[in-house]
Short mmCIF file of C-alpha atoms in Angstrom, two decimals:
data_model
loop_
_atom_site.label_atom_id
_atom_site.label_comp_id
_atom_site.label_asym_id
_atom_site.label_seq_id
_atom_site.Cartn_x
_atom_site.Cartn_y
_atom_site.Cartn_z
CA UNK B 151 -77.31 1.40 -100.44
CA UNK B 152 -80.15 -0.73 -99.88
CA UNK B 153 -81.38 -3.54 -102.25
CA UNK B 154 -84.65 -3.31 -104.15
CA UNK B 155 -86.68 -5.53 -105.73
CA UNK B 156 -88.34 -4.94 -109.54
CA UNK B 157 -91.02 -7.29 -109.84
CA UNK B 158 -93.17 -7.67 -113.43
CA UNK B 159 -96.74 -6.21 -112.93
CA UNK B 160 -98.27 -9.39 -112.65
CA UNK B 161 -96.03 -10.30 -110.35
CA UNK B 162 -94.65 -13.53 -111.70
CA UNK B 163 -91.18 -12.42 -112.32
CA UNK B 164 -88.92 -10.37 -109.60
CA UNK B 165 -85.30 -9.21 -109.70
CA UNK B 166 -83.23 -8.39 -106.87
CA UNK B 167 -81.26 -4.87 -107.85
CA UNK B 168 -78.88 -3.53 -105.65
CA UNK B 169 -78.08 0.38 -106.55
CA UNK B 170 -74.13 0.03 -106.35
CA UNK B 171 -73.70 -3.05 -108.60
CA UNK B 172 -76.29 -1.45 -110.99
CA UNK B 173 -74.12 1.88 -111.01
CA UNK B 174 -70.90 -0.16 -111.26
CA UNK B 175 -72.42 -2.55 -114.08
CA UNK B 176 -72.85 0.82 -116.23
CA UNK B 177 -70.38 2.57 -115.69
CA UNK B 178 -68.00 -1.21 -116.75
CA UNK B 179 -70.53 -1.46 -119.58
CA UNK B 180 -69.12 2.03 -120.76
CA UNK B 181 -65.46 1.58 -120.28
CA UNK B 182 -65.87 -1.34 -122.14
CA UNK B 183 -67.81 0.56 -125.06
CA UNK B 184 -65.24 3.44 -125.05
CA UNK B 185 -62.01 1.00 -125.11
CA UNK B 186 -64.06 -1.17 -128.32
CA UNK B 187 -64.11 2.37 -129.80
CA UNK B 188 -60.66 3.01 -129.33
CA UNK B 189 -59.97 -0.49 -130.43
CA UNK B 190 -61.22 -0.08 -133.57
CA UNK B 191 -60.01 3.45 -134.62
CA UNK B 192 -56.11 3.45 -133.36
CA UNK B 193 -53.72 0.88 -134.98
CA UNK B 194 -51.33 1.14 -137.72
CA UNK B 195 -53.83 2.65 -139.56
CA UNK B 196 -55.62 4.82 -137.54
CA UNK B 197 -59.48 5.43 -138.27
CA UNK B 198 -62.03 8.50 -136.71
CA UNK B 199 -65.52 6.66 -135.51
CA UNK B 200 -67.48 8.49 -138.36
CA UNK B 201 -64.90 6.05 -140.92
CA UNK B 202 -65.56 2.61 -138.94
CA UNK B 203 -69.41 3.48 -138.62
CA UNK B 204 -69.70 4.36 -142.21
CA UNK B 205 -67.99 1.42 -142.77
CA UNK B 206 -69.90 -1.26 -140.37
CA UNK B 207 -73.16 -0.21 -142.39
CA UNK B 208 -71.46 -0.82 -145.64
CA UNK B 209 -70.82 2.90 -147.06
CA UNK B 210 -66.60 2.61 -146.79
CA UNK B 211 -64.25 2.20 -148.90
CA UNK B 212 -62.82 -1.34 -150.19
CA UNK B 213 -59.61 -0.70 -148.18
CA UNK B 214 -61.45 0.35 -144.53
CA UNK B 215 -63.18 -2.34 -145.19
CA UNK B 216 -60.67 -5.01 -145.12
CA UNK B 217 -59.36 -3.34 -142.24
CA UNK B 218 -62.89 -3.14 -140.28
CA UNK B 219 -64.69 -6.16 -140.58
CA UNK B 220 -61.55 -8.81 -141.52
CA UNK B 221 -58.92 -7.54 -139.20
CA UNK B 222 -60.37 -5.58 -136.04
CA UNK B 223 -64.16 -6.56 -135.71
CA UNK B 224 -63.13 -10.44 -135.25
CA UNK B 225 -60.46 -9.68 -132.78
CA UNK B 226 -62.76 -7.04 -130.60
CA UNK B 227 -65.55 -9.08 -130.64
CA UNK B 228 -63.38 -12.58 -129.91
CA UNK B 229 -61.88 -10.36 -126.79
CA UNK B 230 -65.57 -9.71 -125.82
CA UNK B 231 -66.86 -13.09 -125.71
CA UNK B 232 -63.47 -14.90 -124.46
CA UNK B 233 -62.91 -12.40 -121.77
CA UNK B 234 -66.62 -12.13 -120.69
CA UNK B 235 -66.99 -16.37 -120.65
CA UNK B 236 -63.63 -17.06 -118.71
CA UNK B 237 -64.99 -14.36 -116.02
CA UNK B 238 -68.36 -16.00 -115.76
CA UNK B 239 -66.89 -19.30 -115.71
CA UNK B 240 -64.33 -18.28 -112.87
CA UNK B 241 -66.93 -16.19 -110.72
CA UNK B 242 -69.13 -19.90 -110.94
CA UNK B 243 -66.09 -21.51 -109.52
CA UNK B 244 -65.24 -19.45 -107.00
CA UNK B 245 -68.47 -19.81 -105.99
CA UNK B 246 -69.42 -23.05 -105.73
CA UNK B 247 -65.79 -23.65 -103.88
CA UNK B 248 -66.10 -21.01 -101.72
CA UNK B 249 -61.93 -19.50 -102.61
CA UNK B 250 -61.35 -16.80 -104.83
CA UNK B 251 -58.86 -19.06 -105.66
CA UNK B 252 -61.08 -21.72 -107.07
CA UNK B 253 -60.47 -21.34 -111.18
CA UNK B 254 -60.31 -23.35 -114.03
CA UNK B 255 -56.51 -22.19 -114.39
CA UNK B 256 -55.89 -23.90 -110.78
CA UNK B 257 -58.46 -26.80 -111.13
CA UNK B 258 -57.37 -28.82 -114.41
CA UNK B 259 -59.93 -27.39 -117.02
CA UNK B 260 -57.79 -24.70 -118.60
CA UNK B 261 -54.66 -27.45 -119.00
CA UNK B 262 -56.99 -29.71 -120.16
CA UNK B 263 -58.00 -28.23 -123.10
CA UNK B 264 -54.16 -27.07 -123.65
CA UNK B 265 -53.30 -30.90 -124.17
CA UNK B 266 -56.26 -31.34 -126.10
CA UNK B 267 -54.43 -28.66 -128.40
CA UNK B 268 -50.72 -29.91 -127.91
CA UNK B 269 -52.12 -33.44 -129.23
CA UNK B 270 -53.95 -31.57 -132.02
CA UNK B 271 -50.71 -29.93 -132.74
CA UNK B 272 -47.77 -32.19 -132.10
CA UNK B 273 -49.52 -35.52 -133.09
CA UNK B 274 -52.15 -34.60 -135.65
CA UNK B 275 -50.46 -31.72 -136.77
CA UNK B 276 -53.57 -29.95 -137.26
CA UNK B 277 -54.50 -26.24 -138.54
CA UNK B 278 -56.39 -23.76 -136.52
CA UNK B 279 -60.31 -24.94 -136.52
CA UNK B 280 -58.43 -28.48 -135.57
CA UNK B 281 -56.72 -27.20 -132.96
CA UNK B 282 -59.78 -25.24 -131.60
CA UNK B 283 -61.87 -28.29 -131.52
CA UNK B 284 -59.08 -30.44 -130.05
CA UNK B 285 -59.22 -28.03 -127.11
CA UNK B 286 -62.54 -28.02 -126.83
CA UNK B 287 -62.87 -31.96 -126.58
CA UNK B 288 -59.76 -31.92 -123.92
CA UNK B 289 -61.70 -29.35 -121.77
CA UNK B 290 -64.42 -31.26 -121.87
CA UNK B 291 -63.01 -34.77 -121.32
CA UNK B 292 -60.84 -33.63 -118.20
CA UNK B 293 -63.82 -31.84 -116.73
CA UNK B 294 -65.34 -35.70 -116.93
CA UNK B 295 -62.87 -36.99 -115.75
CA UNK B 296 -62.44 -34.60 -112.41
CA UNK B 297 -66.14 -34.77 -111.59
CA UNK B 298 -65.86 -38.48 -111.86
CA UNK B 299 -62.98 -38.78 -109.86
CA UNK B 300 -64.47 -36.53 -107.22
CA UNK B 301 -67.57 -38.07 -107.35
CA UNK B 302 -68.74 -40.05 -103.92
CA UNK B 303 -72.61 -39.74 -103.37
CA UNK B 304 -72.39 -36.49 -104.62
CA UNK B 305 -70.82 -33.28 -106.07
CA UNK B 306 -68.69 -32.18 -103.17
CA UNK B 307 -66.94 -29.15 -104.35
CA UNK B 308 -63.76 -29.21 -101.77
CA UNK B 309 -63.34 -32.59 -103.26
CA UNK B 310 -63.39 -31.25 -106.60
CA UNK B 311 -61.20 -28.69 -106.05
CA UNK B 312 -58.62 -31.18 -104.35
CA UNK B 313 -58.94 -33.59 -107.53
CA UNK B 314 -58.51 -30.75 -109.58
CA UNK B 315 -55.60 -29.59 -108.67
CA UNK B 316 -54.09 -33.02 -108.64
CA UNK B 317 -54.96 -33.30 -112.50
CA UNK B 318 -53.99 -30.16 -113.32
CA UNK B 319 -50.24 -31.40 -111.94
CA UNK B 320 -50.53 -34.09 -114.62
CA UNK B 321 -51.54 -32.56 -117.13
CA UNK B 322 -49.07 -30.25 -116.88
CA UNK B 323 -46.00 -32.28 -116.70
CA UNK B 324 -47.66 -34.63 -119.76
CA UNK B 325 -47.65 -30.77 -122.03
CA UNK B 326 -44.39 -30.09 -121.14
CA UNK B 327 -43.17 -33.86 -122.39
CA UNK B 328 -45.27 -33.64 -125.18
CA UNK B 329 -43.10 -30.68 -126.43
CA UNK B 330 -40.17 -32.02 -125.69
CA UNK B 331 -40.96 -34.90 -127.78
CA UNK B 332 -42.23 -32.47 -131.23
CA UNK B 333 -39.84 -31.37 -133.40
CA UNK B 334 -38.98 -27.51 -132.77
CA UNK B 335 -41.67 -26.37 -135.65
CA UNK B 336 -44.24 -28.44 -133.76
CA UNK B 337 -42.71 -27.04 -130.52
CA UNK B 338 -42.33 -23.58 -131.52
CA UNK B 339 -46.49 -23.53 -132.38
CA UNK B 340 -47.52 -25.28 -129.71
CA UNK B 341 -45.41 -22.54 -127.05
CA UNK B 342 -47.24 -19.85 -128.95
CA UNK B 343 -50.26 -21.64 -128.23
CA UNK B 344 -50.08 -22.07 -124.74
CA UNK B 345 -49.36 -18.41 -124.22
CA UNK B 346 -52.74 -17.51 -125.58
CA UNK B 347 -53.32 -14.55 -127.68
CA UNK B 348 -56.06 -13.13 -130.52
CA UNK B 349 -53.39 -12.25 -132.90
CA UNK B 350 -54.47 -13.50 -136.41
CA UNK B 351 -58.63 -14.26 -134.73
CA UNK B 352 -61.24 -14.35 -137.65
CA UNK B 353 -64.95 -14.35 -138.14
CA UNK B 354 -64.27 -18.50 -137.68
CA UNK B 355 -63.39 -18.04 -133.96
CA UNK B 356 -66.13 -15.70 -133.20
CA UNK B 357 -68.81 -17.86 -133.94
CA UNK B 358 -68.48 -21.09 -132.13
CA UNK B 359 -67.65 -18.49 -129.13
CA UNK B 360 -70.86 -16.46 -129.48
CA UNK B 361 -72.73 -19.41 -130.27
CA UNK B 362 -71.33 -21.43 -127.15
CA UNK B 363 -72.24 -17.70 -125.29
CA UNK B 364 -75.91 -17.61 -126.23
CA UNK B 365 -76.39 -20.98 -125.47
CA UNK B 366 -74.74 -21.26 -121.47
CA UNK B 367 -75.29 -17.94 -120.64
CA UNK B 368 -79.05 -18.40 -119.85
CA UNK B 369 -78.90 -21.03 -117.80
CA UNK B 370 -75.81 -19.54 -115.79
CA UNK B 371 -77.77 -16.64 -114.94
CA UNK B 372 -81.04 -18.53 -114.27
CA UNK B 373 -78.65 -21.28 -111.70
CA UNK B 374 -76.71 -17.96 -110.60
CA UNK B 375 -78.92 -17.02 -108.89
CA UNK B 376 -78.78 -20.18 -106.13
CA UNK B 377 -75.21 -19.40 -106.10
CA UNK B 378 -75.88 -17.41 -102.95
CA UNK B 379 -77.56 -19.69 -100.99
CA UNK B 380 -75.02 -22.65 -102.09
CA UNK B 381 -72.45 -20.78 -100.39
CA UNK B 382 -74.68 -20.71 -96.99
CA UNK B 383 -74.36 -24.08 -97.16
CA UNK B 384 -76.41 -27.74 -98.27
CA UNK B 385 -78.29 -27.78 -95.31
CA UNK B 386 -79.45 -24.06 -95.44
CA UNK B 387 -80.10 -24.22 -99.07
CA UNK B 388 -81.87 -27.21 -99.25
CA UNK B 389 -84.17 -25.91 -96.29
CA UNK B 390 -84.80 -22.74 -99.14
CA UNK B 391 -85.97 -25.15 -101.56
CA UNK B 392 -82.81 -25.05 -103.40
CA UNK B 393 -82.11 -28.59 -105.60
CA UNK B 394 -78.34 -28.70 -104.37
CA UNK B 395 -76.90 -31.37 -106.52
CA UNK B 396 -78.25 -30.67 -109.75
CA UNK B 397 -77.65 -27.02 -109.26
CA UNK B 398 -74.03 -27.54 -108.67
CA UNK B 399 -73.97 -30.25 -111.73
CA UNK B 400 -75.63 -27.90 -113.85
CA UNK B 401 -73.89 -24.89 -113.09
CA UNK B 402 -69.99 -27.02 -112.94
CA UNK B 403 -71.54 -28.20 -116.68
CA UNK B 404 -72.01 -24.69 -118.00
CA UNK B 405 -68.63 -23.25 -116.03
CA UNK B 406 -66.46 -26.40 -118.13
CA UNK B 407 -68.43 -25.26 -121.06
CA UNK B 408 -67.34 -21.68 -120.92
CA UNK B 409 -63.89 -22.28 -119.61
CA UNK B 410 -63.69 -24.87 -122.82
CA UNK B 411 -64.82 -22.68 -125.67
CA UNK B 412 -63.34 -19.90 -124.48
CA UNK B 413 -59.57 -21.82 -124.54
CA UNK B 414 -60.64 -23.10 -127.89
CA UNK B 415 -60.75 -19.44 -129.14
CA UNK B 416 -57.68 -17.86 -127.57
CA UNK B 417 -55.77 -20.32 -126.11
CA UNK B 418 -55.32 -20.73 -122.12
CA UNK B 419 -55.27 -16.82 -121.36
CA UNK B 420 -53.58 -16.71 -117.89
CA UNK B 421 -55.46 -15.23 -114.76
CA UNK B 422 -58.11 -13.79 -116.16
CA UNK B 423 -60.93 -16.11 -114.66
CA UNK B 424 -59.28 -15.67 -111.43
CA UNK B 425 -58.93 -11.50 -110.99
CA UNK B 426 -62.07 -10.88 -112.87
CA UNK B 427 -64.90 -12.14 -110.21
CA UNK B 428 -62.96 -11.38 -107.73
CA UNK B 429 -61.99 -7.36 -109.16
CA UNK B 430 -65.72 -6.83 -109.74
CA UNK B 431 -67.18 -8.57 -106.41
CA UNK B 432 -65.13 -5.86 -104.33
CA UNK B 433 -66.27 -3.30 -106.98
CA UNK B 434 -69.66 -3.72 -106.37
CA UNK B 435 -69.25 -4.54 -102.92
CA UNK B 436 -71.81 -7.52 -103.56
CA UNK B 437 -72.37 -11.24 -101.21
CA UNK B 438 -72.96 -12.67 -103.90
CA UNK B 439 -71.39 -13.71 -107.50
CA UNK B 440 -72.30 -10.82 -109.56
CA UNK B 441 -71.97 -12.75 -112.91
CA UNK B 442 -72.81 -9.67 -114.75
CA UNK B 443 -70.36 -7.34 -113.53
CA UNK B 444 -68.00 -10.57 -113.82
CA UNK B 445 -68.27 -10.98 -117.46
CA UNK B 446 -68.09 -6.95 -117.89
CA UNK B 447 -64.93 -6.79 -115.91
CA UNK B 448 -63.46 -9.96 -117.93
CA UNK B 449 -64.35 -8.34 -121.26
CA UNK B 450 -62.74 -5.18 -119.55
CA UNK B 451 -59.57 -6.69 -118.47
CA UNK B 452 -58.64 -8.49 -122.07
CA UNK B 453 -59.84 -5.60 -124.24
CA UNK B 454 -57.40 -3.16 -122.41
CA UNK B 455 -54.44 -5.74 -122.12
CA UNK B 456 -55.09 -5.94 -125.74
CA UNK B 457 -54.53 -2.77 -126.57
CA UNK B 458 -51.96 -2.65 -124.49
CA UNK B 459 -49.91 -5.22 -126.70
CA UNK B 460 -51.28 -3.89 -130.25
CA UNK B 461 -50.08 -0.38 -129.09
CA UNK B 462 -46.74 -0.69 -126.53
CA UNK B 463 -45.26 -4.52 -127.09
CA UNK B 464 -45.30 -4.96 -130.61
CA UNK B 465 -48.17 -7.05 -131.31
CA UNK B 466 -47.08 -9.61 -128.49
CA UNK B 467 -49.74 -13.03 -127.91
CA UNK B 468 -52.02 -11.11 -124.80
CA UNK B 469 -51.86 -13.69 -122.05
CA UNK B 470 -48.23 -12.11 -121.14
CA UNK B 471 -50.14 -8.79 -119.87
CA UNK B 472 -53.01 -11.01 -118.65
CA UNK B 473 -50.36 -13.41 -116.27
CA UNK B 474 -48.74 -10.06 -115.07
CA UNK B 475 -52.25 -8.53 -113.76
CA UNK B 476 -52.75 -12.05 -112.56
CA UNK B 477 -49.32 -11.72 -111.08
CA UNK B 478 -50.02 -8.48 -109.62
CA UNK B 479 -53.29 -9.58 -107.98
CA UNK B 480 -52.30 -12.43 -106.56
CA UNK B 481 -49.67 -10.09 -104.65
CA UNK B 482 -52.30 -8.00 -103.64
CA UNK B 483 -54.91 -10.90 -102.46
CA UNK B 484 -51.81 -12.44 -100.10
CA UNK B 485 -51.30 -8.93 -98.77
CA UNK B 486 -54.45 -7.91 -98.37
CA UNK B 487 -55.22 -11.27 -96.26
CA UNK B 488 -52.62 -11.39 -94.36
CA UNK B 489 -53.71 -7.99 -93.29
CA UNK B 490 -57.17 -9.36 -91.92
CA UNK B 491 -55.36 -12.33 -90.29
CA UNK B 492 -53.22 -9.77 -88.54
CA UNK B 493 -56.33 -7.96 -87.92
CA UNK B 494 -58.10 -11.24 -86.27
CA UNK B 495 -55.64 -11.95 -84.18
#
């Protein structure tokens, strides 16, 4: 299918559509209608969508209610945003380093903001908003630190990704000794923690998160778009008029600030900013990033492992069905490559 470009009638604003990713965009955009529907009507307490409608514009009863906007809206709508923010924040990664392996899980952000919890938890002994902002500040604060570390007349992505990696090591032995040093309640929350999961997500966790949302989103999608020609190169991009270093600070700034929020919410959910860009990039057979059909697929991926816990594994935290897709997917990706290096040869 060939691309096409919509252009405003005076001309002064164009946008490059591409029939397949527009087709696959919708038809992700319904899935992920249809499973929020499903979301909110099946449960212990099952509900038809005439009750939770009736209900959302404030005609149900006092005990539909409770059930509608206290226990599932939240947790649907904190599944939304997280899922849709780690998969924007991944595809940004993966972009700017040029490896589908290049996410904040690999990279240092993700554990980051897990020790910013584990000290919230262990040493502060904080409650949940605590712990949420803890995370937040140690997402932030390692992102810092790896861009300064990696910093040598320039943002040099490869080197990021190196550095990354390196603190991510760290930081992971320094959570493990932080448990072992809490006593076993302190231990036993901080393990649930680090599994991530929405079990128990209120209207307290969706805000920040939506807030966060509005706020990057715009300027990921308006620096998105000189994703493309980053991953041509510096030299071809800056011949296109493309401002290479503070597109790639600007866009790292608003990837960290996804990745950050996002843990705040749910804890580190496993994989998910790794299999999402990459799941809807071959779905939409696109060059480029796709950070739509990234944050439709990540909002796809955690509603329906989700559901899969509420309905099948008893209510289980929902990173253990995200780290076996991530599992599975990272089986397929070595497969599939070693394929085309078989194929090269």
């Amino acid at each position: 299918m060939s691309t096409r470009v919509l252009r405003t009638p005076g001309g002064g604003l164009s946008l490059r559509v591409t029939p397949r990713a527009a087709i696959v965009v919708a038809l992700l955009a319904i899935a992920v209608f249809f499973l929020g529907a499903v979301s909110m009507t099946t449960g212990d307490y099952p509900l038809s969508v005439g009750e939770v409608i009736q209900t959302l514009f404030g005609f149900g009863d006092r005990s539909t209610e409770f059930i509608v906007t206290t226990l599932r809206l939240p947790r649907l709508l904190t599944a939304l945003l997280v899922g849709g923010a780690l998969a924007v924040s991944g595809a940004i990664l993966q972009s700017l380093s040029g490896n589908p392996l290049g996410s904040p899980d690999f990279i240092g952000f993700t554990e980051g903001a897990a020790a910013g919890a584990l000290l919230t938890i262990i040493v502060v002994h904080g409650g949940m908003l605590q712990v949420s902002l803890g995370a937040l500040v140690g997402g932030v604060v390692t992102a810092g630190l790896i861009a300064l570390l990696a910093l040598k007349g320039g943002v040099h992505t490869f080197r990021l990704i190196l550095v990354g990696i390196g603190v991510n090591a760290m930081l992971l032995a320094f959570n493990s000794y932080l448990i072992t040093r809490a006593s076993w309640q302190d231990g036993l929350a901080a393990q649930a923690w680090l599994v991530g999961g929405l079990n128990g997500r209120g209207w307290e966790h969706v805000g920040p998160v939506a807030i966060a949302i509005a706020v990057l989103l715009p300027p990921a999608f308006v620096y998105g778009r000189r994703l493309s020609l980053l991953e041509m190169g510096d030299d071809s991009a800056k011949g296109l008029g493309v401002p290479v270093q503070r597109s790639r600070v600007v866009l790292l700034g608003v990837s960290v600030g996804l990745c950050s929020i996002a843990t705040a919410a749910a804890g580190p959910i496993a994989f998910l900013a790794l299999a999402a860009p990459q799941l809807a990039k071959r779905l939409t057979r696109s060059s480029g990033p796709g950070l739509a059909a990234a944050a439709l697929m990540g909002m796809l991926l955690l509603v329906t492992s989700d559901l899969i816990t509420q309905q099948f594994l008893a209510g289980l935290p929902v990173g253990l069905v995200t780290g076996a897709i991530g599992g599975l997917y990272l089986a397929w990706l070595l497969v599939s490559r070693r394929g085309v290096s078989r194929a090269a040869r």
